[in-house]
Short mmCIF file of N, CA and C in Angstrom, two decimals:
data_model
loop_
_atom_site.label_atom_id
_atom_site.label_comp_id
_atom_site.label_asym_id
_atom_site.label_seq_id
_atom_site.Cartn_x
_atom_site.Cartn_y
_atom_site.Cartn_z
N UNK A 1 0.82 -1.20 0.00
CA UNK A 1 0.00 0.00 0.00
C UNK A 1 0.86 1.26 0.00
N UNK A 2 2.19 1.48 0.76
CA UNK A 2 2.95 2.29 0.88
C UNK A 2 4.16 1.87 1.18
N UNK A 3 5.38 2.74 1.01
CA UNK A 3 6.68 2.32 0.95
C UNK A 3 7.06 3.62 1.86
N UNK A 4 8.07 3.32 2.68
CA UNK A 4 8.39 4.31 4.01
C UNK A 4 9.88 4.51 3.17
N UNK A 5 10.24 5.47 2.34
CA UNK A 5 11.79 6.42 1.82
C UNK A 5 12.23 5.94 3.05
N UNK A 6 12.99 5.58 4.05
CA UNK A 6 13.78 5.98 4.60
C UNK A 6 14.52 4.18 4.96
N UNK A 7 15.77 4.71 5.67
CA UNK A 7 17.13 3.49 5.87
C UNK A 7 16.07 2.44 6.32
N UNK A 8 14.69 2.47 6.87
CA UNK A 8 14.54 1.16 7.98
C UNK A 8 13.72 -0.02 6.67
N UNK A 9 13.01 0.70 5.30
CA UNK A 9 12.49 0.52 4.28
C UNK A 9 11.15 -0.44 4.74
N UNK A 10 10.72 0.05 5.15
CA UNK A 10 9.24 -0.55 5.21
C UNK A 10 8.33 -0.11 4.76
N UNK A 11 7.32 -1.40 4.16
CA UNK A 11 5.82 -1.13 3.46
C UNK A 11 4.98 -1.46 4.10
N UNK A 12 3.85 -0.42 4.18
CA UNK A 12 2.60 -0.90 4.92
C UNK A 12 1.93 -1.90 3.95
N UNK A 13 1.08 -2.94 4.44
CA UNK A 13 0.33 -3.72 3.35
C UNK A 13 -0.74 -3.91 4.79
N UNK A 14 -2.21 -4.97 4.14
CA UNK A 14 -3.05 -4.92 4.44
C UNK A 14 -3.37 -6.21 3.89
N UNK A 15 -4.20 -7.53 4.92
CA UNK A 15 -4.75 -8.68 4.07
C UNK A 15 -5.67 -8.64 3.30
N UNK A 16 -5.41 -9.52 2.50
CA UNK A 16 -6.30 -9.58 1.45
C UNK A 16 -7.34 -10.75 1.76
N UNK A 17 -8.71 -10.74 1.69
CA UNK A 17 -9.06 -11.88 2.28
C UNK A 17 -10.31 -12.07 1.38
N UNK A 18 -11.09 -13.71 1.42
CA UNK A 18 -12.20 -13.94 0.40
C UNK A 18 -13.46 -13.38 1.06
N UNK A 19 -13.57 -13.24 2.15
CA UNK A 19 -14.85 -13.02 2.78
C UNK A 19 -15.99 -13.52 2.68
N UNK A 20 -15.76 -14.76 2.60
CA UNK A 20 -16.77 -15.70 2.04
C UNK A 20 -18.26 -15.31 2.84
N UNK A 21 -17.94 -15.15 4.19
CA UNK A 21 -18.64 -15.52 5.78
C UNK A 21 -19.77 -14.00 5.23
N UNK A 22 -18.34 -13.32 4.75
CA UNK A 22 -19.25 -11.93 4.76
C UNK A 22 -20.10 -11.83 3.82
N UNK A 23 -19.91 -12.11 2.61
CA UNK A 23 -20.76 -12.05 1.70
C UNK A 23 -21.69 -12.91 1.31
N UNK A 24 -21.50 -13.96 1.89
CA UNK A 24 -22.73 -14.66 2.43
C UNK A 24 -24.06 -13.97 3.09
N UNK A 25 -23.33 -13.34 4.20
CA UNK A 25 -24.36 -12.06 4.66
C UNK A 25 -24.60 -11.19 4.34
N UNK A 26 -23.77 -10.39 3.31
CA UNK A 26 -24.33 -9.50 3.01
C UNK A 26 -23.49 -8.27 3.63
N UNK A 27 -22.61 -8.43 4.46
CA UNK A 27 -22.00 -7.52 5.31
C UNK A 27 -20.47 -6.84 4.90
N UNK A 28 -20.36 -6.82 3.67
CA UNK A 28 -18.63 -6.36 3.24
C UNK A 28 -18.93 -5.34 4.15
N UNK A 29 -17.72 -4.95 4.58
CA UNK A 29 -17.62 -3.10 5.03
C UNK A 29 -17.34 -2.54 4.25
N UNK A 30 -17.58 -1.15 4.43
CA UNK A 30 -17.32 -0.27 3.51
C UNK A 30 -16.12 0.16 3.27
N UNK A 31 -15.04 -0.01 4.28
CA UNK A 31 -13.84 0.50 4.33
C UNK A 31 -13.52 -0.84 3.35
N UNK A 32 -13.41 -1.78 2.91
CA UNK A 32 -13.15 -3.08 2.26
C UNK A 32 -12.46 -2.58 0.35
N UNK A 33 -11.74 -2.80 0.21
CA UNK A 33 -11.61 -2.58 -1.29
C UNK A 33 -11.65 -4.14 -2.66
N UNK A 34 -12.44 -3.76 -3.05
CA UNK A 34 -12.77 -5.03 -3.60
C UNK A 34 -12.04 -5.55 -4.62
N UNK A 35 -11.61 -6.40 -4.90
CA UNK A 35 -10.32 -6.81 -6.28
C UNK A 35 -11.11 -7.85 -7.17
N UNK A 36 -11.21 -8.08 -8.52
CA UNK A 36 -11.66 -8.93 -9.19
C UNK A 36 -10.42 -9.94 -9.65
N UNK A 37 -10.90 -11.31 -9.44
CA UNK A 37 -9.82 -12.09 -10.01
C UNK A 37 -9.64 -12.16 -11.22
N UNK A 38 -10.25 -11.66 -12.27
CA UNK A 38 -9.69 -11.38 -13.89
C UNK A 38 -8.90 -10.17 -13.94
N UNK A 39 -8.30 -9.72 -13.00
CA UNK A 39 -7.50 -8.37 -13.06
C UNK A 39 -6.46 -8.66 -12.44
N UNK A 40 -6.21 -9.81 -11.45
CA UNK A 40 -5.22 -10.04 -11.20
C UNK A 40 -5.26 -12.04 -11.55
N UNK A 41 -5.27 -12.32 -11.99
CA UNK A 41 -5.29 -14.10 -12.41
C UNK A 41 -4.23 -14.62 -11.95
N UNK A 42 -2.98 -14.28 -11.87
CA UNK A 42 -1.75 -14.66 -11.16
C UNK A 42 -1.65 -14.60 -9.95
N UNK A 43 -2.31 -14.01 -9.06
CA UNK A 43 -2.14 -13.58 -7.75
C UNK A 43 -3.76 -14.04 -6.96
N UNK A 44 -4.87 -13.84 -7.80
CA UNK A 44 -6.15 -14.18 -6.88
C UNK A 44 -6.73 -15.51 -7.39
N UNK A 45 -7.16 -16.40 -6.48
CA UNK A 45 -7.94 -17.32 -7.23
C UNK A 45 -9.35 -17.41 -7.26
N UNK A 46 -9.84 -16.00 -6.37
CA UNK A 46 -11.25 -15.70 -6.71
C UNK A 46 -11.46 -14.30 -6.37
N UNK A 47 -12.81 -13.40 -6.69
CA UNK A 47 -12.69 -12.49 -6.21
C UNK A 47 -12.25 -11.98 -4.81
N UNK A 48 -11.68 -10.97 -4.31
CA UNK A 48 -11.21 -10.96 -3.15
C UNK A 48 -11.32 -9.43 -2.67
N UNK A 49 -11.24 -9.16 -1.08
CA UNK A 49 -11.36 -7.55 -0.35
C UNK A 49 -9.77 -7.30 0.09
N UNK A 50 -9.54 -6.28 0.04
CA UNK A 50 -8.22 -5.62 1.01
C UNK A 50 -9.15 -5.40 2.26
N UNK A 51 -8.60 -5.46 2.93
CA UNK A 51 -9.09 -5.46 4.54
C UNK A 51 -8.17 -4.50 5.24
N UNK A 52 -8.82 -2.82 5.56
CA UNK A 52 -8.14 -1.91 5.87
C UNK A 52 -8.03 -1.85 7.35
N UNK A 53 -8.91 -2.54 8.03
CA UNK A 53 -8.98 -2.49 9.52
C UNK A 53 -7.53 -3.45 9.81
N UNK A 54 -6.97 -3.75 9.38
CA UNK A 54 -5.73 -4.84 9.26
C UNK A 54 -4.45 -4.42 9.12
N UNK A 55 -4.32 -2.91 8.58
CA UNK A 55 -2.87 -2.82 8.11
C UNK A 55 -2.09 -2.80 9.14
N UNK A 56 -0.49 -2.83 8.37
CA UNK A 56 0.59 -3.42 9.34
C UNK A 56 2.08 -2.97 8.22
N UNK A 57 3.08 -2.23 9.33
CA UNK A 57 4.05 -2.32 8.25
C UNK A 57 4.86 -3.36 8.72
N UNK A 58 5.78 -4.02 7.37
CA UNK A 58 6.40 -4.92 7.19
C UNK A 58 7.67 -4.58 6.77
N UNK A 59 9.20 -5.49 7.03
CA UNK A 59 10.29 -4.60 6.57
C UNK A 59 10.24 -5.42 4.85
N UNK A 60 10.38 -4.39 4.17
CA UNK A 60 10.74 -4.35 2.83
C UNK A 60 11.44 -5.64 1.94
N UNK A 61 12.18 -6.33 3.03
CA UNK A 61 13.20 -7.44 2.54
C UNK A 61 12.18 -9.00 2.41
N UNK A 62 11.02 -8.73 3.60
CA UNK A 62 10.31 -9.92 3.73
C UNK A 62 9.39 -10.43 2.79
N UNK A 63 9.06 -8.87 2.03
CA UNK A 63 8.13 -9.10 0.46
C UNK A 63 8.77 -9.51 -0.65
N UNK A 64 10.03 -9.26 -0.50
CA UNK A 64 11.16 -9.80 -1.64
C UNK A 64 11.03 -11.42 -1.94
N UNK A 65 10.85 -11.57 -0.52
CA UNK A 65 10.54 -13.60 -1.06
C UNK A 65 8.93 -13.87 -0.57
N UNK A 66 8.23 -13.41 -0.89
CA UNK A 66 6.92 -14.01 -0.77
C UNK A 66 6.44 -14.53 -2.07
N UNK A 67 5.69 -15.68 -1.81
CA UNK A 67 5.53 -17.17 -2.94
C UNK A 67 4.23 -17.28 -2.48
N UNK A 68 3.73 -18.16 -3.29
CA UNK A 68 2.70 -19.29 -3.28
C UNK A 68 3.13 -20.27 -4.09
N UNK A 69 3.48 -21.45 -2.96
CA UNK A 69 4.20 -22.18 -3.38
C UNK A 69 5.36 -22.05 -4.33
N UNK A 70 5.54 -22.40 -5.36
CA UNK A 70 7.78 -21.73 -5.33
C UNK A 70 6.92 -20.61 -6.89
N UNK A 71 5.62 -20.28 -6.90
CA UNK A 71 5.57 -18.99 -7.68
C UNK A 71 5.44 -17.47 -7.04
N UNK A 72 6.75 -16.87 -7.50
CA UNK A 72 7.14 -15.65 -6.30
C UNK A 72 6.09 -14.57 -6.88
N UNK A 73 5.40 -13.92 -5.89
CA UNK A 73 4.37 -13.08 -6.03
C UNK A 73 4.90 -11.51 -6.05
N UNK A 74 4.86 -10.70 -7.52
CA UNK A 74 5.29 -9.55 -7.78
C UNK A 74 3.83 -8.75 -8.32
N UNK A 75 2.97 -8.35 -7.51
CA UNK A 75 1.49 -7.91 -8.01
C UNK A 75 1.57 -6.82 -7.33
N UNK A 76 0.91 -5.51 -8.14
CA UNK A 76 0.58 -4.01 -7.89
C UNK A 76 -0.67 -4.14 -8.55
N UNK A 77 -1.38 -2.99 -7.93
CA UNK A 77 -2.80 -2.84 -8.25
C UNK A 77 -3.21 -1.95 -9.58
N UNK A 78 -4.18 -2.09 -10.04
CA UNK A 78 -4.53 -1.47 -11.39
C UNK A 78 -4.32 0.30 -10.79
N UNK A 79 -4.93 1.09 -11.88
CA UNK A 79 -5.08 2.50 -11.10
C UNK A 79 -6.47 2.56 -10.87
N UNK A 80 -7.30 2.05 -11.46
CA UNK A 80 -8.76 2.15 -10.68
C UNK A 80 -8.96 1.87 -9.03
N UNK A 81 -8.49 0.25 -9.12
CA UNK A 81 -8.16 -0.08 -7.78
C UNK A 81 -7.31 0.44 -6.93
N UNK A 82 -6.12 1.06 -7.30
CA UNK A 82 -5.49 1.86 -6.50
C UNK A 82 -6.02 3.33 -5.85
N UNK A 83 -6.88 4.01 -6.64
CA UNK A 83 -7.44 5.14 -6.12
C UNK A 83 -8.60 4.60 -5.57
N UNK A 84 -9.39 3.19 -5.68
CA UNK A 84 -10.33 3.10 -4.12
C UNK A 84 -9.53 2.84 -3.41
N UNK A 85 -8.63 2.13 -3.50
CA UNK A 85 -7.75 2.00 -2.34
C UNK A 85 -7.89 3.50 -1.14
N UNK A 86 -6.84 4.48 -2.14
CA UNK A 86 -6.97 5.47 -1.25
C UNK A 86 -7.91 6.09 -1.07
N UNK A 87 -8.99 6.16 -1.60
CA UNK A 87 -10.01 6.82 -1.18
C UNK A 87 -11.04 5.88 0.25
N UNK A 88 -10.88 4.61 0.07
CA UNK A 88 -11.02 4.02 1.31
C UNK A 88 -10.20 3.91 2.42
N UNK A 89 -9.23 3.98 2.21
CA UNK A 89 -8.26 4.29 3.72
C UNK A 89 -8.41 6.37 4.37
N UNK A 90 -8.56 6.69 3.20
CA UNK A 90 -9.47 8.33 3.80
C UNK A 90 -10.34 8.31 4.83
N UNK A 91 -11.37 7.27 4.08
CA UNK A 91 -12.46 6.82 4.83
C UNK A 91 -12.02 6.19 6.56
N UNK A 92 -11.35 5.01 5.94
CA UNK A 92 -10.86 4.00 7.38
C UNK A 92 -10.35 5.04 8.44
N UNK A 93 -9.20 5.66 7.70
CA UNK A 93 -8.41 6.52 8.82
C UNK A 93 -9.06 7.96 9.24
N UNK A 94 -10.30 8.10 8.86
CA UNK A 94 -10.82 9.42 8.42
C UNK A 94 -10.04 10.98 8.69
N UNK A 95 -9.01 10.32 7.56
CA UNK A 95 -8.15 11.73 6.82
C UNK A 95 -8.92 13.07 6.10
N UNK A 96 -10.47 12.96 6.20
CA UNK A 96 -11.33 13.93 5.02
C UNK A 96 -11.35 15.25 5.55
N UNK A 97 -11.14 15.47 7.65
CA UNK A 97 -10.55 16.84 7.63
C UNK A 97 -9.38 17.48 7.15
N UNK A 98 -8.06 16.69 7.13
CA UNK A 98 -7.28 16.59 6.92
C UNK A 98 -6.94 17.20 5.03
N UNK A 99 -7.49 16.26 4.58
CA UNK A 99 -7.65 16.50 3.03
C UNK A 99 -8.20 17.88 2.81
N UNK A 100 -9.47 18.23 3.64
CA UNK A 100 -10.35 19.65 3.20
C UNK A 100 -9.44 20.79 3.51
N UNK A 101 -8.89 20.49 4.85
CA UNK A 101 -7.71 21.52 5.46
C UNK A 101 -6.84 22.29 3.92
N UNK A 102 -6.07 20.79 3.93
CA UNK A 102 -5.02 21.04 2.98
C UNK A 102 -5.26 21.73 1.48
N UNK A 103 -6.67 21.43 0.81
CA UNK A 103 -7.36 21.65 0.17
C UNK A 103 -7.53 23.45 0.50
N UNK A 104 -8.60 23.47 1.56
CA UNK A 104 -8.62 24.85 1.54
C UNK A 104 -7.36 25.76 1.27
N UNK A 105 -6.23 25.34 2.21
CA UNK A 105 -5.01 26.00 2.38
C UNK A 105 -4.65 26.79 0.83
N UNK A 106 -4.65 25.52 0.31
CA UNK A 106 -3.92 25.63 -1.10
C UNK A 106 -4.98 26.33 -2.57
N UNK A 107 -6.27 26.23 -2.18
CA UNK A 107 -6.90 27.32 -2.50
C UNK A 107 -7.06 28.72 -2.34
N UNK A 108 -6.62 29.06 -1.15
CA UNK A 108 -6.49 30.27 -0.75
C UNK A 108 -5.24 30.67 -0.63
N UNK A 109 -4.32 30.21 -1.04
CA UNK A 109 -3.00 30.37 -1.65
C UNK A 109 -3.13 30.83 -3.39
N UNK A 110 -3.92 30.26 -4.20
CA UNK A 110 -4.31 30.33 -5.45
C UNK A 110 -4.78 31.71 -5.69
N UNK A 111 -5.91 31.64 -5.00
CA UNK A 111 -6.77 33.22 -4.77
C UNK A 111 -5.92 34.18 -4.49
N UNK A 112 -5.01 34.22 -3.26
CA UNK A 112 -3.89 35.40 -3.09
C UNK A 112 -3.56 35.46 -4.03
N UNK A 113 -2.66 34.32 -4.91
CA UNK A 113 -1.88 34.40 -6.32
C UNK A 113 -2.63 35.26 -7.17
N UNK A 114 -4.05 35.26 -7.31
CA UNK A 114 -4.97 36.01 -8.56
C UNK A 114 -4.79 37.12 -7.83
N UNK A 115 -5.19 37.72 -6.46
CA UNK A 115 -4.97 39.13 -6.01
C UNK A 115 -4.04 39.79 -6.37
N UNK A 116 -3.05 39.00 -6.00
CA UNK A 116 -1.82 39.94 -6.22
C UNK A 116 -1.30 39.92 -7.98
N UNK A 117 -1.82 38.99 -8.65
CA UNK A 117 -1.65 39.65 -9.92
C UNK A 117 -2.76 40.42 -10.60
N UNK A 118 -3.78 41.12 -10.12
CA UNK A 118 -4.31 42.00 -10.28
C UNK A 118 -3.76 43.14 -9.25
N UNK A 119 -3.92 42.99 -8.78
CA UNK A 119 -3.01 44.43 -7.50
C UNK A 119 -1.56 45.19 -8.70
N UNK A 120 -0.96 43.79 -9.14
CA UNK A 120 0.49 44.36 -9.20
C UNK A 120 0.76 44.61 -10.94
N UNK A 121 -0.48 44.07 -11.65
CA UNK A 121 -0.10 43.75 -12.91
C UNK A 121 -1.35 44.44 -14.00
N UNK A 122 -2.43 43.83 -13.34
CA UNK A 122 -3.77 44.12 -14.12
C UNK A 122 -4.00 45.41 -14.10
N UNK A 123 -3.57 45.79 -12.77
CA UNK A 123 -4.72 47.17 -12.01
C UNK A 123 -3.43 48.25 -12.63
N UNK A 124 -1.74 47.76 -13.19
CA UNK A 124 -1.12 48.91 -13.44
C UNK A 124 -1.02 49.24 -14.33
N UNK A 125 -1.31 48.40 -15.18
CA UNK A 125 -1.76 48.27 -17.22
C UNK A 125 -2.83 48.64 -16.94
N UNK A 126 -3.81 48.87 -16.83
CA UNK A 126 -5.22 49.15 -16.71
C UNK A 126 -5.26 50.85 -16.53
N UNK A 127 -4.26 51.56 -15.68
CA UNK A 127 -3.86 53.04 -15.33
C UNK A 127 -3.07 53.50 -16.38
N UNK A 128 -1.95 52.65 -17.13
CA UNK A 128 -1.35 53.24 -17.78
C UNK A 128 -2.06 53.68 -18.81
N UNK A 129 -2.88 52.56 -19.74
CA UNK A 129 -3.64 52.67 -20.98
C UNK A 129 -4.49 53.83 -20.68
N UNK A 130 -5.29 54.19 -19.54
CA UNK A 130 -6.55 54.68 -18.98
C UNK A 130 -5.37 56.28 -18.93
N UNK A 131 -4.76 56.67 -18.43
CA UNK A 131 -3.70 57.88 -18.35
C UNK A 131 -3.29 58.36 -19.22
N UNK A 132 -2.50 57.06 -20.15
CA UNK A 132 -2.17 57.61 -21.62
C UNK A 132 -3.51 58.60 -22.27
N UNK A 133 -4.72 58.20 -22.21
CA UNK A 133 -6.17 58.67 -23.24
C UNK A 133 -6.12 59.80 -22.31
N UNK A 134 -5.61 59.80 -21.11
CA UNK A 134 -6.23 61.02 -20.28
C UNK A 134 -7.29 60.71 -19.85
N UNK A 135 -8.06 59.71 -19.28
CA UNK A 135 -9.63 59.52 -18.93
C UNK A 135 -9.55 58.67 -17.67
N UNK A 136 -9.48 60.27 -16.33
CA UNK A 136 -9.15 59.38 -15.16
C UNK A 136 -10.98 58.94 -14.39
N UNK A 137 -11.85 59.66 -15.28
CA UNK A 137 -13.18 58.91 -14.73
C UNK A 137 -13.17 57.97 -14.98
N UNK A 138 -12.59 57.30 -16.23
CA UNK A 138 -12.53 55.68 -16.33
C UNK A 138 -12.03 55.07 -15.59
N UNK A 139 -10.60 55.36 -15.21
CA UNK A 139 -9.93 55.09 -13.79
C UNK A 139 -10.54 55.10 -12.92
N UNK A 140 -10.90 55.80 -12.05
CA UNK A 140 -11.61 55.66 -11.34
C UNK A 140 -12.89 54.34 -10.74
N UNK A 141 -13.42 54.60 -12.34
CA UNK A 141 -14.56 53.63 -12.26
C UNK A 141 -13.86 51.71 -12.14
N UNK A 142 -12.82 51.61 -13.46
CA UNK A 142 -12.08 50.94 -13.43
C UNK A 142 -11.47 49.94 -12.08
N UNK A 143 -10.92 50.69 -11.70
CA UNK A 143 -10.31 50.82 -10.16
C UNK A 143 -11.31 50.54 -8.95
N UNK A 144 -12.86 51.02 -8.99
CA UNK A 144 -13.39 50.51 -8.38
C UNK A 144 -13.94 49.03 -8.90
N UNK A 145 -14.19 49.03 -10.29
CA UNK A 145 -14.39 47.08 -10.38
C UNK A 145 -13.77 46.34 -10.04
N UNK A 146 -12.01 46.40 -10.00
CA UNK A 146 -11.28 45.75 -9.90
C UNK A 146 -11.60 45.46 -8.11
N UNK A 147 -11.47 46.69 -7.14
CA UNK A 147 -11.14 46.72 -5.85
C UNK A 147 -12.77 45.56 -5.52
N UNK A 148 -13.90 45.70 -6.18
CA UNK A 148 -15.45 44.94 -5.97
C UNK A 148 -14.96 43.39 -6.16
N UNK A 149 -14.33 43.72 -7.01
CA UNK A 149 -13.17 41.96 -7.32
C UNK A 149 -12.50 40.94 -6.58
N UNK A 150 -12.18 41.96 -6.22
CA UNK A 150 -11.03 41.49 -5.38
C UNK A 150 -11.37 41.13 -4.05
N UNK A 151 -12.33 42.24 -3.31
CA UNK A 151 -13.29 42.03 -1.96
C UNK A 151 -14.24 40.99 -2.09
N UNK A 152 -14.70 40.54 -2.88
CA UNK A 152 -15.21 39.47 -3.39
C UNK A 152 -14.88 38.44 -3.31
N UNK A 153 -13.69 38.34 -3.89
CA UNK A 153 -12.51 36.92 -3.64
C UNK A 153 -12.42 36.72 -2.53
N UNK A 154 -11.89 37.59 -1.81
CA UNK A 154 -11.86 37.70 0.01
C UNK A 154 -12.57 37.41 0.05
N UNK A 155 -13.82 37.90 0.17
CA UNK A 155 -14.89 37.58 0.99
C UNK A 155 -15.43 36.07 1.07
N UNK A 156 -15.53 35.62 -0.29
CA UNK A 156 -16.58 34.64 -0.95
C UNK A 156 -15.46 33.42 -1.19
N UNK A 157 -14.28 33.46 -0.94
CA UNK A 157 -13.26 32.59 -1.98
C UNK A 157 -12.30 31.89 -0.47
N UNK A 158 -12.07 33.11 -0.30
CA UNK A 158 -10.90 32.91 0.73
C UNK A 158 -11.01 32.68 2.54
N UNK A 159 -11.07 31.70 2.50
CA UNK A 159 -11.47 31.06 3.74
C UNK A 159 -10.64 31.58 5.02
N UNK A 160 -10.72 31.61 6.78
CA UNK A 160 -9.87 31.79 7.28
C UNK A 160 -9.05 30.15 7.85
N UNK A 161 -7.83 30.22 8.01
CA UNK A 161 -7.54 29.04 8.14
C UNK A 161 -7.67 28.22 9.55
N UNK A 162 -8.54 27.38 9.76
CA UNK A 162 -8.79 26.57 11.52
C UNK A 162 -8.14 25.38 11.57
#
């Protein structure tokens, strides 16, 4: 599921299991990521769940020899399956304040970015052209759309950060 960069090299992984019991009942969880065995044929011998309530890191060297029976098992997940993946461990670990946080942050980082290139760029081309004609009522007026703009963004765009 993940690989830890650093000297100790460990991957988190998570079992994979048939859930027979469960789906019998009716009860997968939701945190569960589901794998089809025509997507992986080498590795599943029937459909199967990742089981997120389970994870565990492992050191890096111990996946190097994992088999079934003397066929050594080298399987990564599609990208479909990989983004439920993460979008269910969001869920499991419920990272979704976390995500919105970071989200907001970096939106309202964006928005400053548009302010200040209207402050520093739009609004000084906008005076020059408007100065050159000589027509500072346009300026004026100008200058106030931009400033309605911009208070706007603030207001409506730019979140405070909690």
């Amino acid at each position: 599921m993940h690989k830890r960069k650093t000297p100790f090299k460990t991957v988190l992984i998570a079992p994979i299991t048939k859930a027979i019991s469960l789906k019998q009942r009716k009860e997968i969880p939701s945190n569960y990521v589901e794998l089809k065995k025509e997507n992986y044929p080498l590795v599943l011998v029937e459909d199967s769940f990742i089981n997120l309530d389970m994870t565990m890191p492992v050191d890096e060297v111990e996946l190097q020899n994992l088999t079934r029976g003397i066929t050594k098992i080298d399987a990564s997940l599609n990208e479909e399956d990989l983004n439920q993946l993460n979008y269910k461990i969001t869920l499991t670990y419920e990272l979704s304040n976390y995500i919105r946080h970071e989200l907001n942050h970096e939106l309202n980082r964006e928005f400053n970015n548009v302010i200040t290139l209207i402050d520093r760029v739009i609004k000084p081309e906008i005076e020059d052209i408007l100065l050159t004609k000589k027509d500072k009522d346009s300026l004026i007026e100008v200058e106030k759309i931009l400033d309605f703009l911009i208070d706007e963004i603030k207001l409506n765009y730019i979140k405070n950060q909690t």
